[in-house]
């Protein structure tokens, strides 16, 4: 089950030595991404349909949401974190193991003839620590150095991808997503107020005196949240 990507394991040290604990993998990020080397056109079409018809509504309605809407005055924040390169640099520098793998969302789109419009990059999804070991164990990715990871992240940001780590003090993954391929983003964009399901430390502010109407911001925004007036 571990090699099929159905469960994860966590290695911990105690007074008796190393202890291994197993737990069920999330669907995404988890079981889905672990199929990156075996994905077929039929599998992708099935999972895409499932995400749209069932998974999207469940992920925003469950009592224990990974993504949730929180009033601004509350001290807690929605669970889906959008990060900057500088924030991710801190995460990378404090991570023991890093593996990189192909983006399964882009790979699926390639299979159905709808290749990414944002970038030609494919190898830009990261697994960290125990998840990194898992990815390498099942031959889904390769270990890389911290400098290599930072270079890929920098390139991803330059390409206009959204940098999304897991919302935890020690995240086990970092996704670099686009608005045309990412199954999470494309489905949330269909909701009435998708921005409420994403957390960021920053808010966009237009300097009307500096704006020349070049529309670069329109092309960069993966949520299609900007319009010219």
JSON list of C-alpha atoms in Angstrom, two decimals:
[
{"chain": "A", "resi": 1, "resn": "UNK", "atom": "CA", "xyz": [0.00, 0.00, 0.00]},
{"chain": "A", "resi": 2, "resn": "UNK", "atom": "CA", "xyz": [2.93, 2.32, 0.70]},
{"chain": "A", "resi": 3, "resn": "UNK", "atom": "CA", "xyz": [4.40, 1.71, -2.75]},
{"chain": "A", "resi": 4, "resn": "UNK", "atom": "CA", "xyz": [0.99, 2.22, -4.37]},
{"chain": "A", "resi": 5, "resn": "UNK", "atom": "CA", "xyz": [0.67, 5.61, -2.65]},
{"chain": "A", "resi": 6, "resn": "UNK", "atom": "CA", "xyz": [-2.36, 4.70, -0.54]},
{"chain": "A", "resi": 7, "resn": "UNK", "atom": "CA", "xyz": [-0.64, 5.25, 2.81]},
{"chain": "A", "resi": 8, "resn": "UNK", "atom": "CA", "xyz": [2.19, 7.38, 4.16]},
{"chain": "A", "resi": 9, "resn": "UNK", "atom": "CA", "xyz": [4.69, 6.55, 6.84]},
{"chain": "A", "resi": 10, "resn": "UNK", "atom": "CA", "xyz": [6.42, 8.68, 9.44]},
{"chain": "A", "resi": 11, "resn": "UNK", "atom": "CA", "xyz": [9.73, 7.75, 11.02]},
{"chain": "A", "resi": 12, "resn": "UNK", "atom": "CA", "xyz": [10.17, 8.88, 14.63]},
{"chain": "A", "resi": 13, "resn": "UNK", "atom": "CA", "xyz": [12.92, 8.24, 17.15]},
{"chain": "A", "resi": 14, "resn": "UNK", "atom": "CA", "xyz": [12.12, 7.21, 20.72]},
{"chain": "A", "resi": 15, "resn": "UNK", "atom": "CA", "xyz": [14.05, 5.60, 23.58]},
{"chain": "A", "resi": 16, "resn": "UNK", "atom": "CA", "xyz": [13.80, 2.22, 21.84]},
{"chain": "A", "resi": 17, "resn": "UNK", "atom": "CA", "xyz": [15.13, 3.47, 18.52]},
{"chain": "A", "resi": 18, "resn": "UNK", "atom": "CA", "xyz": [13.28, 4.26, 15.31]},
{"chain": "A", "resi": 19, "resn": "UNK", "atom": "CA", "xyz": [9.53, 3.82, 15.23]},
{"chain": "A", "resi": 20, "resn": "UNK", "atom": "CA", "xyz": [7.58, 3.75, 11.98]},
{"chain": "A", "resi": 21, "resn": "UNK", "atom": "CA", "xyz": [3.96, 4.85, 11.93]},
{"chain": "A", "resi": 22, "resn": "UNK", "atom": "CA", "xyz": [1.63, 4.50, 8.96]},
{"chain": "A", "resi": 23, "resn": "UNK", "atom": "CA", "xyz": [-1.37, 6.67, 8.14]},
{"chain": "A", "resi": 24, "resn": "UNK", "atom": "CA", "xyz": [-3.84, 7.05, 5.29]},
{"chain": "A", "resi": 25, "resn": "UNK", "atom": "CA", "xyz": [-2.66, 9.42, 2.58]},
{"chain": "A", "resi": 26, "resn": "UNK", "atom": "CA", "xyz": [-4.82, 12.37, 1.58]},
{"chain": "A", "resi": 27, "resn": "UNK", "atom": "CA", "xyz": [-6.36, 12.20, -1.87]},
{"chain": "A", "resi": 28, "resn": "UNK", "atom": "CA", "xyz": [-4.69, 15.51, -2.79]},
{"chain": "A", "resi": 29, "resn": "UNK", "atom": "CA", "xyz": [-1.94, 16.21, -2.07]},
{"chain": "A", "resi": 30, "resn": "UNK", "atom": "CA", "xyz": [-1.27, 12.50, -1.67]},
{"chain": "A", "resi": 31, "resn": "UNK", "atom": "CA", "xyz": [-2.76, 9.48, -3.45]},
{"chain": "A", "resi": 32, "resn": "UNK", "atom": "CA", "xyz": [-3.37, 11.48, -6.62]},
{"chain": "A", "resi": 33, "resn": "UNK", "atom": "CA", "xyz": [0.16, 12.83, -6.91]},
{"chain": "A", "resi": 34, "resn": "UNK", "atom": "CA", "xyz": [1.67, 9.42, -6.18]},
{"chain": "A", "resi": 35, "resn": "UNK", "atom": "CA", "xyz": [0.25, 8.23, -9.53]},
{"chain": "A", "resi": 36, "resn": "UNK", "atom": "CA", "xyz": [2.37, 10.68, -11.54]},
{"chain": "A", "resi": 37, "resn": "UNK", "atom": "CA", "xyz": [4.46, 7.95, -13.18]},
{"chain": "A", "resi": 38, "resn": "UNK", "atom": "CA", "xyz": [1.50, 5.68, -13.97]},
{"chain": "A", "resi": 39, "resn": "UNK", "atom": "CA", "xyz": [-1.20, 8.19, -14.92]},
{"chain": "A", "resi": 40, "resn": "UNK", "atom": "CA", "xyz": [-3.21, 7.44, -18.06]},
{"chain": "A", "resi": 41, "resn": "UNK", "atom": "CA", "xyz": [-5.63, 9.52, -20.10]},
{"chain": "A", "resi": 42, "resn": "UNK", "atom": "CA", "xyz": [-8.55, 7.46, -18.77]},
{"chain": "A", "resi": 43, "resn": "UNK", "atom": "CA", "xyz": [-7.43, 7.83, -15.15]},
{"chain": "A", "resi": 44, "resn": "UNK", "atom": "CA", "xyz": [-7.05, 11.59, -15.52]},
{"chain": "A", "resi": 45, "resn": "UNK", "atom": "CA", "xyz": [-10.48, 12.00, -17.12]},
{"chain": "A", "resi": 46, "resn": "UNK", "atom": "CA", "xyz": [-12.04, 10.01, -14.26]},
{"chain": "A", "resi": 47, "resn": "UNK", "atom": "CA", "xyz": [-10.27, 11.96, -11.49]},
{"chain": "A", "resi": 48, "resn": "UNK", "atom": "CA", "xyz": [-11.03, 15.29, -13.17]},
{"chain": "A", "resi": 49, "resn": "UNK", "atom": "CA", "xyz": [-14.73, 14.37, -13.25]},
{"chain": "A", "resi": 50, "resn": "UNK", "atom": "CA", "xyz": [-14.60, 13.30, -9.60]},
{"chain": "A", "resi": 51, "resn": "UNK", "atom": "CA", "xyz": [-12.93, 16.54, -8.53]},
{"chain": "A", "resi": 52, "resn": "UNK", "atom": "CA", "xyz": [-15.65, 18.57, -10.23]},
{"chain": "A", "resi": 53, "resn": "UNK", "atom": "CA", "xyz": [-18.72, 16.55, -9.27]},
{"chain": "A", "resi": 54, "resn": "UNK", "atom": "CA", "xyz": [-17.86, 15.42, -5.73]},
{"chain": "A", "resi": 55, "resn": "UNK", "atom": "CA", "xyz": [-14.50, 16.43, -4.27]},
{"chain": "A", "resi": 56, "resn": "UNK", "atom": "CA", "xyz": [-14.76, 20.19, -4.72]},
{"chain": "A", "resi": 57, "resn": "UNK", "atom": "CA", "xyz": [-18.00, 20.51, -2.77]},
{"chain": "A", "resi": 58, "resn": "UNK", "atom": "CA", "xyz": [-16.81, 18.14, -0.07]},
{"chain": "A", "resi": 59, "resn": "UNK", "atom": "CA", "xyz": [-13.54, 19.94, 0.50]},
{"chain": "A", "resi": 60, "resn": "UNK", "atom": "CA", "xyz": [-15.33, 23.24, 1.17]},
{"chain": "A", "resi": 61, "resn": "UNK", "atom": "CA", "xyz": [-18.25, 21.81, 3.18]},
{"chain": "A", "resi": 62, "resn": "UNK", "atom": "CA", "xyz": [-16.71, 19.24, 5.52]},
{"chain": "A", "resi": 63, "resn": "UNK", "atom": "CA", "xyz": [-16.58, 20.07, 9.23]},
{"chain": "A", "resi": 64, "resn": "UNK", "atom": "CA", "xyz": [-12.80, 19.66, 9.22]},
{"chain": "A", "resi": 65, "resn": "UNK", "atom": "CA", "xyz": [-11.95, 21.71, 6.17]},
{"chain": "A", "resi": 66, "resn": "UNK", "atom": "CA", "xyz": [-8.55, 21.94, 4.58]},
{"chain": "A", "resi": 67, "resn": "UNK", "atom": "CA", "xyz": [-9.91, 25.11, 2.99]},
{"chain": "A", "resi": 68, "resn": "UNK", "atom": "CA", "xyz": [-12.29, 27.27, 4.96]},
{"chain": "A", "resi": 69, "resn": "UNK", "atom": "CA", "xyz": [-13.65, 30.79, 5.10]},
{"chain": "A", "resi": 70, "resn": "UNK", "atom": "CA", "xyz": [-12.72, 32.67, 8.28]},
{"chain": "A", "resi": 71, "resn": "UNK", "atom": "CA", "xyz": [-13.98, 36.16, 9.25]},
{"chain": "A", "resi": 72, "resn": "UNK", "atom": "CA", "xyz": [-11.17, 38.68, 9.00]},
{"chain": "A", "resi": 73, "resn": "UNK", "atom": "CA", "xyz": [-11.35, 39.62, 12.68]},
{"chain": "A", "resi": 74, "resn": "UNK", "atom": "CA", "xyz": [-10.62, 36.06, 13.81]},
{"chain": "A", "resi": 75, "resn": "UNK", "atom": "CA", "xyz": [-7.11, 35.17, 14.93]},
{"chain": "A", "resi": 76, "resn": "UNK", "atom": "CA", "xyz": [-7.07, 31.99, 12.85]},
{"chain": "A", "resi": 77, "resn": "UNK", "atom": "CA", "xyz": [-6.79, 31.94, 9.08]},
{"chain": "A", "resi": 78, "resn": "UNK", "atom": "CA", "xyz": [-8.07, 29.89, 6.14]},
{"chain": "A", "resi": 79, "resn": "UNK", "atom": "CA", "xyz": [-6.06, 26.75, 5.66]},
{"chain": "A", "resi": 80, "resn": "UNK", "atom": "CA", "xyz": [-4.73, 27.15, 2.13]},
{"chain": "A", "resi": 81, "resn": "UNK", "atom": "CA", "xyz": [-1.54, 29.15, 2.24]},
{"chain": "A", "resi": 82, "resn": "UNK", "atom": "CA", "xyz": [-0.16, 31.15, -0.68]},
{"chain": "A", "resi": 83, "resn": "UNK", "atom": "CA", "xyz": [3.52, 31.88, -0.08]},
{"chain": "A", "resi": 84, "resn": "UNK", "atom": "CA", "xyz": [6.19, 34.13, -1.51]},
{"chain": "A", "resi": 85, "resn": "UNK", "atom": "CA", "xyz": [9.63, 32.96, -2.58]},
{"chain": "A", "resi": 86, "resn": "UNK", "atom": "CA", "xyz": [11.17, 34.53, 0.55]},
{"chain": "A", "resi": 87, "resn": "UNK", "atom": "CA", "xyz": [8.81, 32.60, 2.85]},
{"chain": "A", "resi": 88, "resn": "UNK", "atom": "CA", "xyz": [9.56, 29.36, 1.06]},
{"chain": "A", "resi": 89, "resn": "UNK", "atom": "CA", "xyz": [13.28, 30.01, 1.36]},
{"chain": "A", "resi": 90, "resn": "UNK", "atom": "CA", "xyz": [12.90, 29.73, 5.14]},
{"chain": "A", "resi": 91, "resn": "UNK", "atom": "CA", "xyz": [10.97, 26.47, 4.79]},
{"chain": "A", "resi": 92, "resn": "UNK", "atom": "CA", "xyz": [13.57, 25.00, 2.44]},
{"chain": "A", "resi": 93, "resn": "UNK", "atom": "CA", "xyz": [16.48, 26.02, 4.65]},
{"chain": "A", "resi": 94, "resn": "UNK", "atom": "CA", "xyz": [14.88, 24.17, 7.58]},
{"chain": "A", "resi": 95, "resn": "UNK", "atom": "CA", "xyz": [14.02, 21.01, 5.65]},
{"chain": "A", "resi": 96, "resn": "UNK", "atom": "CA", "xyz": [16.15, 17.87, 5.93]},
{"chain": "A", "resi": 97, "resn": "UNK", "atom": "CA", "xyz": [15.08, 16.04, 2.76]},
{"chain": "A", "resi": 98, "resn": "UNK", "atom": "CA", "xyz": [13.71, 17.52, -0.47]},
{"chain": "A", "resi": 99, "resn": "UNK", "atom": "CA", "xyz": [12.45, 15.66, -3.52]},
{"chain": "A", "resi": 100, "resn": "UNK", "atom": "CA", "xyz": [11.11, 17.12, -6.75]},
{"chain": "A", "resi": 101, "resn": "UNK", "atom": "CA", "xyz": [8.63, 15.46, -9.09]},
{"chain": "A", "resi": 102, "resn": "UNK", "atom": "CA", "xyz": [6.59, 16.26, -12.18]},
{"chain": "A", "resi": 103, "resn": "UNK", "atom": "CA", "xyz": [3.29, 18.09, -11.75]},
{"chain": "A", "resi": 104, "resn": "UNK", "atom": "CA", "xyz": [0.56, 15.49, -12.18]},
{"chain": "A", "resi": 105, "resn": "UNK", "atom": "CA", "xyz": [-2.04, 18.13, -13.09]},
{"chain": "A", "resi": 106, "resn": "UNK", "atom": "CA", "xyz": [0.04, 19.35, -16.02]},
{"chain": "A", "resi": 107, "resn": "UNK", "atom": "CA", "xyz": [0.84, 15.77, -17.03]},
{"chain": "A", "resi": 108, "resn": "UNK", "atom": "CA", "xyz": [-2.86, 14.95, -17.07]},
{"chain": "A", "resi": 109, "resn": "UNK", "atom": "CA", "xyz": [-3.62, 17.99, -19.20]},
{"chain": "A", "resi": 110, "resn": "UNK", "atom": "CA", "xyz": [-0.86, 16.96, -21.61]},
{"chain": "A", "resi": 111, "resn": "UNK", "atom": "CA", "xyz": [-2.54, 13.55, -22.00]},
{"chain": "A", "resi": 112, "resn": "UNK", "atom": "CA", "xyz": [-5.88, 15.08, -23.02]},
{"chain": "A", "resi": 113, "resn": "UNK", "atom": "CA", "xyz": [-4.34, 17.61, -25.38]},
{"chain": "A", "resi": 114, "resn": "UNK", "atom": "CA", "xyz": [-4.78, 20.68, -23.16]},
{"chain": "A", "resi": 115, "resn": "UNK", "atom": "CA", "xyz": [-1.17, 21.50, -22.32]},
{"chain": "A", "resi": 116, "resn": "UNK", "atom": "CA", "xyz": [-0.30, 24.28, -19.88]},
{"chain": "A", "resi": 117, "resn": "UNK", "atom": "CA", "xyz": [-0.64, 27.82, -21.24]},
{"chain": "A", "resi": 118, "resn": "UNK", "atom": "CA", "xyz": [1.45, 29.35, -18.45]},
{"chain": "A", "resi": 119, "resn": "UNK", "atom": "CA", "xyz": [4.76, 27.51, -18.57]},
{"chain": "A", "resi": 120, "resn": "UNK", "atom": "CA", "xyz": [6.75, 24.70, -20.16]},
{"chain": "A", "resi": 121, "resn": "UNK", "atom": "CA", "xyz": [8.04, 23.69, -16.72]},
{"chain": "A", "resi": 122, "resn": "UNK", "atom": "CA", "xyz": [6.91, 20.28, -15.51]},
{"chain": "A", "resi": 123, "resn": "UNK", "atom": "CA", "xyz": [9.28, 19.22, -12.70]},
{"chain": "A", "resi": 124, "resn": "UNK", "atom": "CA", "xyz": [8.29, 21.68, -9.97]},
{"chain": "A", "resi": 125, "resn": "UNK", "atom": "CA", "xyz": [6.28, 19.84, -7.32]},
{"chain": "A", "resi": 126, "resn": "UNK", "atom": "CA", "xyz": [8.15, 19.29, -4.05]},
{"chain": "A", "resi": 127, "resn": "UNK", "atom": "CA", "xyz": [7.88, 16.69, -1.30]},
{"chain": "A", "resi": 128, "resn": "UNK", "atom": "CA", "xyz": [9.62, 17.38, 2.00]},
{"chain": "A", "resi": 129, "resn": "UNK", "atom": "CA", "xyz": [11.14, 15.18, 4.73]},
{"chain": "A", "resi": 130, "resn": "UNK", "atom": "CA", "xyz": [9.19, 11.89, 5.13]},
{"chain": "A", "resi": 131, "resn": "UNK", "atom": "CA", "xyz": [7.15, 12.64, 2.02]},
{"chain": "A", "resi": 132, "resn": "UNK", "atom": "CA", "xyz": [10.37, 13.24, 0.08]},
{"chain": "A", "resi": 133, "resn": "UNK", "atom": "CA", "xyz": [11.59, 9.78, 1.08]},
{"chain": "A", "resi": 134, "resn": "UNK", "atom": "CA", "xyz": [8.24, 8.32, 0.01]},
{"chain": "A", "resi": 135, "resn": "UNK", "atom": "CA", "xyz": [8.42, 9.94, -3.43]},
{"chain": "A", "resi": 136, "resn": "UNK", "atom": "CA", "xyz": [11.92, 8.58, -4.01]},
{"chain": "A", "resi": 137, "resn": "UNK", "atom": "CA", "xyz": [11.07, 5.13, -2.61]},
{"chain": "A", "resi": 138, "resn": "UNK", "atom": "CA", "xyz": [8.33, 4.66, -5.21]},
{"chain": "A", "resi": 139, "resn": "UNK", "atom": "CA", "xyz": [10.42, 6.20, -8.02]},
{"chain": "A", "resi": 140, "resn": "UNK", "atom": "CA", "xyz": [8.14, 9.22, -8.50]},
{"chain": "A", "resi": 141, "resn": "UNK", "atom": "CA", "xyz": [10.86, 11.83, -8.09]},
{"chain": "A", "resi": 142, "resn": "UNK", "atom": "CA", "xyz": [14.45, 12.52, -7.11]},
{"chain": "A", "resi": 143, "resn": "UNK", "atom": "CA", "xyz": [16.28, 14.06, -4.19]},
{"chain": "A", "resi": 144, "resn": "UNK", "atom": "CA", "xyz": [17.64, 17.55, -4.78]},
{"chain": "A", "resi": 145, "resn": "UNK", "atom": "CA", "xyz": [19.74, 20.01, -2.79]},
{"chain": "A", "resi": 146, "resn": "UNK", "atom": "CA", "xyz": [18.36, 23.10, -1.09]},
{"chain": "A", "resi": 147, "resn": "UNK", "atom": "CA", "xyz": [20.02, 25.30, -3.70]},
{"chain": "A", "resi": 148, "resn": "UNK", "atom": "CA", "xyz": [18.43, 23.30, -6.51]},
{"chain": "A", "resi": 149, "resn": "UNK", "atom": "CA", "xyz": [15.03, 23.62, -4.84]},
{"chain": "A", "resi": 150, "resn": "UNK", "atom": "CA", "xyz": [15.39, 27.38, -4.44]},
{"chain": "A", "resi": 151, "resn": "UNK", "atom": "CA", "xyz": [16.41, 27.76, -8.08]},
{"chain": "A", "resi": 152, "resn": "UNK", "atom": "CA", "xyz": [13.34, 25.82, -9.25]},
{"chain": "A", "resi": 153, "resn": "UNK", "atom": "CA", "xyz": [11.07, 27.87, -6.96]},
{"chain": "A", "resi": 154, "resn": "UNK", "atom": "CA", "xyz": [12.56, 31.11, -8.23]},
{"chain": "A", "resi": 155, "resn": "UNK", "atom": "CA", "xyz": [12.00, 30.03, -11.82]},
{"chain": "A", "resi": 156, "resn": "UNK", "atom": "CA", "xyz": [8.43, 28.96, -11.00]},
{"chain": "A", "resi": 157, "resn": "UNK", "atom": "CA", "xyz": [7.66, 32.36, -9.51]},
{"chain": "A", "resi": 158, "resn": "UNK", "atom": "CA", "xyz": [9.17, 34.10, -12.53]},
{"chain": "A", "resi": 159, "resn": "UNK", "atom": "CA", "xyz": [6.94, 31.96, -14.76]},
{"chain": "A", "resi": 160, "resn": "UNK", "atom": "CA", "xyz": [3.90, 33.23, -12.85]},
{"chain": "A", "resi": 161, "resn": "UNK", "atom": "CA", "xyz": [3.09, 30.04, -10.94]},
{"chain": "A", "resi": 162, "resn": "UNK", "atom": "CA", "xyz": [1.42, 30.19, -7.53]},
{"chain": "A", "resi": 163, "resn": "UNK", "atom": "CA", "xyz": [3.66, 28.88, -4.73]},
{"chain": "A", "resi": 164, "resn": "UNK", "atom": "CA", "xyz": [1.54, 26.84, -2.31]},
{"chain": "A", "resi": 165, "resn": "UNK", "atom": "CA", "xyz": [3.00, 24.95, 0.65]},
{"chain": "A", "resi": 166, "resn": "UNK", "atom": "CA", "xyz": [0.92, 22.84, 2.98]},
{"chain": "A", "resi": 167, "resn": "UNK", "atom": "CA", "xyz": [-0.52, 24.95, 5.77]},
{"chain": "A", "resi": 168, "resn": "UNK", "atom": "CA", "xyz": [1.57, 23.61, 8.64]},
{"chain": "A", "resi": 169, "resn": "UNK", "atom": "CA", "xyz": [4.62, 24.63, 10.64]},
{"chain": "A", "resi": 170, "resn": "UNK", "atom": "CA", "xyz": [6.49, 21.83, 8.90]},
{"chain": "A", "resi": 171, "resn": "UNK", "atom": "CA", "xyz": [4.73, 21.31, 5.54]},
{"chain": "A", "resi": 172, "resn": "UNK", "atom": "CA", "xyz": [5.32, 18.06, 3.68]},
{"chain": "A", "resi": 173, "resn": "UNK", "atom": "CA", "xyz": [4.76, 19.45, 0.21]},
{"chain": "A", "resi": 174, "resn": "UNK", "atom": "CA", "xyz": [5.04, 22.58, -1.92]},
{"chain": "A", "resi": 175, "resn": "UNK", "atom": "CA", "xyz": [2.99, 22.92, -5.09]},
{"chain": "A", "resi": 176, "resn": "UNK", "atom": "CA", "xyz": [3.69, 25.44, -7.86]},
{"chain": "A", "resi": 177, "resn": "UNK", "atom": "CA", "xyz": [0.35, 25.87, -9.58]},
{"chain": "A", "resi": 178, "resn": "UNK", "atom": "CA", "xyz": [-1.24, 27.55, -12.58]},
{"chain": "A", "resi": 179, "resn": "UNK", "atom": "CA", "xyz": [-4.83, 28.54, -13.22]},
{"chain": "A", "resi": 180, "resn": "UNK", "atom": "CA", "xyz": [-5.24, 26.39, -16.32]},
{"chain": "A", "resi": 181, "resn": "UNK", "atom": "CA", "xyz": [-4.02, 22.98, -15.06]},
{"chain": "A", "resi": 182, "resn": "UNK", "atom": "CA", "xyz": [-4.23, 22.81, -11.25]},
{"chain": "A", "resi": 183, "resn": "UNK", "atom": "CA", "xyz": [-7.30, 20.74, -10.40]},
{"chain": "A", "resi": 184, "resn": "UNK", "atom": "CA", "xyz": [-7.76, 22.59, -7.11]},
{"chain": "A", "resi": 185, "resn": "UNK", "atom": "CA", "xyz": [-7.57, 26.09, -8.58]},
{"chain": "A", "resi": 186, "resn": "UNK", "atom": "CA", "xyz": [-9.64, 25.35, -11.69]},
{"chain": "A", "resi": 187, "resn": "UNK", "atom": "CA", "xyz": [-12.43, 23.92, -9.55]},
{"chain": "A", "resi": 188, "resn": "UNK", "atom": "CA", "xyz": [-12.37, 26.64, -6.91]},
{"chain": "A", "resi": 189, "resn": "UNK", "atom": "CA", "xyz": [-12.51, 29.29, -9.64]},
{"chain": "A", "resi": 190, "resn": "UNK", "atom": "CA", "xyz": [-15.98, 27.95, -10.45]},
{"chain": "A", "resi": 191, "resn": "UNK", "atom": "CA", "xyz": [-17.24, 28.97, -7.00]},
{"chain": "A", "resi": 192, "resn": "UNK", "atom": "CA", "xyz": [-18.82, 32.37, -6.38]},
{"chain": "A", "resi": 193, "resn": "UNK", "atom": "CA", "xyz": [-16.11, 33.66, -4.00]},
{"chain": "A", "resi": 194, "resn": "UNK", "atom": "CA", "xyz": [-13.04, 31.46, -4.49]},
{"chain": "A", "resi": 195, "resn": "UNK", "atom": "CA", "xyz": [-10.61, 33.98, -3.00]},
{"chain": "A", "resi": 196, "resn": "UNK", "atom": "CA", "xyz": [-12.04, 33.36, 0.45]},
{"chain": "A", "resi": 197, "resn": "UNK", "atom": "CA", "xyz": [-10.58, 29.84, 0.37]},
{"chain": "A", "resi": 198, "resn": "UNK", "atom": "CA", "xyz": [-6.98, 30.99, -0.03]},
{"chain": "A", "resi": 199, "resn": "UNK", "atom": "CA", "xyz": [-4.83, 32.55, 2.68]},
{"chain": "A", "resi": 200, "resn": "UNK", "atom": "CA", "xyz": [-2.02, 34.99, 1.97]},
{"chain": "A", "resi": 201, "resn": "UNK", "atom": "CA", "xyz": [-0.08, 37.48, 4.06]},
{"chain": "A", "resi": 202, "resn": "UNK", "atom": "CA", "xyz": [-0.37, 40.00, 1.26]},
{"chain": "A", "resi": 203, "resn": "UNK", "atom": "CA", "xyz": [-3.07, 41.93, -0.58]},
{"chain": "A", "resi": 204, "resn": "UNK", "atom": "CA", "xyz": [-2.79, 43.47, -4.02]},
{"chain": "A", "resi": 205, "resn": "UNK", "atom": "CA", "xyz": [-3.11, 47.23, -4.22]},
{"chain": "A", "resi": 206, "resn": "UNK", "atom": "CA", "xyz": [-3.22, 49.15, -7.50]},
{"chain": "A", "resi": 207, "resn": "UNK", "atom": "CA", "xyz": [-1.21, 52.35, -7.71]},
{"chain": "A", "resi": 208, "resn": "UNK", "atom": "CA", "xyz": [-3.43, 54.28, -10.12]},
{"chain": "A", "resi": 209, "resn": "UNK", "atom": "CA", "xyz": [-0.72, 56.89, -10.68]},
{"chain": "A", "resi": 210, "resn": "UNK", "atom": "CA", "xyz": [1.77, 54.26, -11.88]},
{"chain": "A", "resi": 211, "resn": "UNK", "atom": "CA", "xyz": [-0.65, 52.07, -13.86]},
{"chain": "A", "resi": 212, "resn": "UNK", "atom": "CA", "xyz": [-0.16, 52.38, -17.63]},
{"chain": "A", "resi": 213, "resn": "UNK", "atom": "CA", "xyz": [-2.82, 49.84, -18.58]},
{"chain": "A", "resi": 214, "resn": "UNK", "atom": "CA", "xyz": [-0.34, 47.22, -19.84]},
{"chain": "A", "resi": 215, "resn": "UNK", "atom": "CA", "xyz": [-2.56, 44.42, -18.44]},
{"chain": "A", "resi": 216, "resn": "UNK", "atom": "CA", "xyz": [0.44, 42.44, -17.14]},
{"chain": "A", "resi": 217, "resn": "UNK", "atom": "CA", "xyz": [-1.42, 41.92, -13.86]},
{"chain": "A", "resi": 218, "resn": "UNK", "atom": "CA", "xyz": [-4.33, 40.35, -15.75]},
{"chain": "A", "resi": 219, "resn": "UNK", "atom": "CA", "xyz": [-2.05, 37.80, -17.35]},
{"chain": "A", "resi": 220, "resn": "UNK", "atom": "CA", "xyz": [-0.21, 37.07, -14.08]},
{"chain": "A", "resi": 221, "resn": "UNK", "atom": "CA", "xyz": [-3.31, 36.48, -11.95]},
{"chain": "A", "resi": 222, "resn": "UNK", "atom": "CA", "xyz": [-4.09, 32.76, -11.98]},
{"chain": "A", "resi": 223, "resn": "UNK", "atom": "CA", "xyz": [-7.48, 33.30, -10.32]},
{"chain": "A", "resi": 224, "resn": "UNK", "atom": "CA", "xyz": [-8.78, 35.66, -13.03]},
{"chain": "A", "resi": 225, "resn": "UNK", "atom": "CA", "xyz": [-9.56, 38.09, -10.22]},
{"chain": "A", "resi": 226, "resn": "UNK", "atom": "CA", "xyz": [-8.47, 41.30, -12.00]},
{"chain": "A", "resi": 227, "resn": "UNK", "atom": "CA", "xyz": [-10.30, 43.31, -14.64]},
{"chain": "A", "resi": 228, "resn": "UNK", "atom": "CA", "xyz": [-9.58, 46.62, -16.33]},
{"chain": "A", "resi": 229, "resn": "UNK", "atom": "CA", "xyz": [-12.01, 49.48, -15.72]}
]
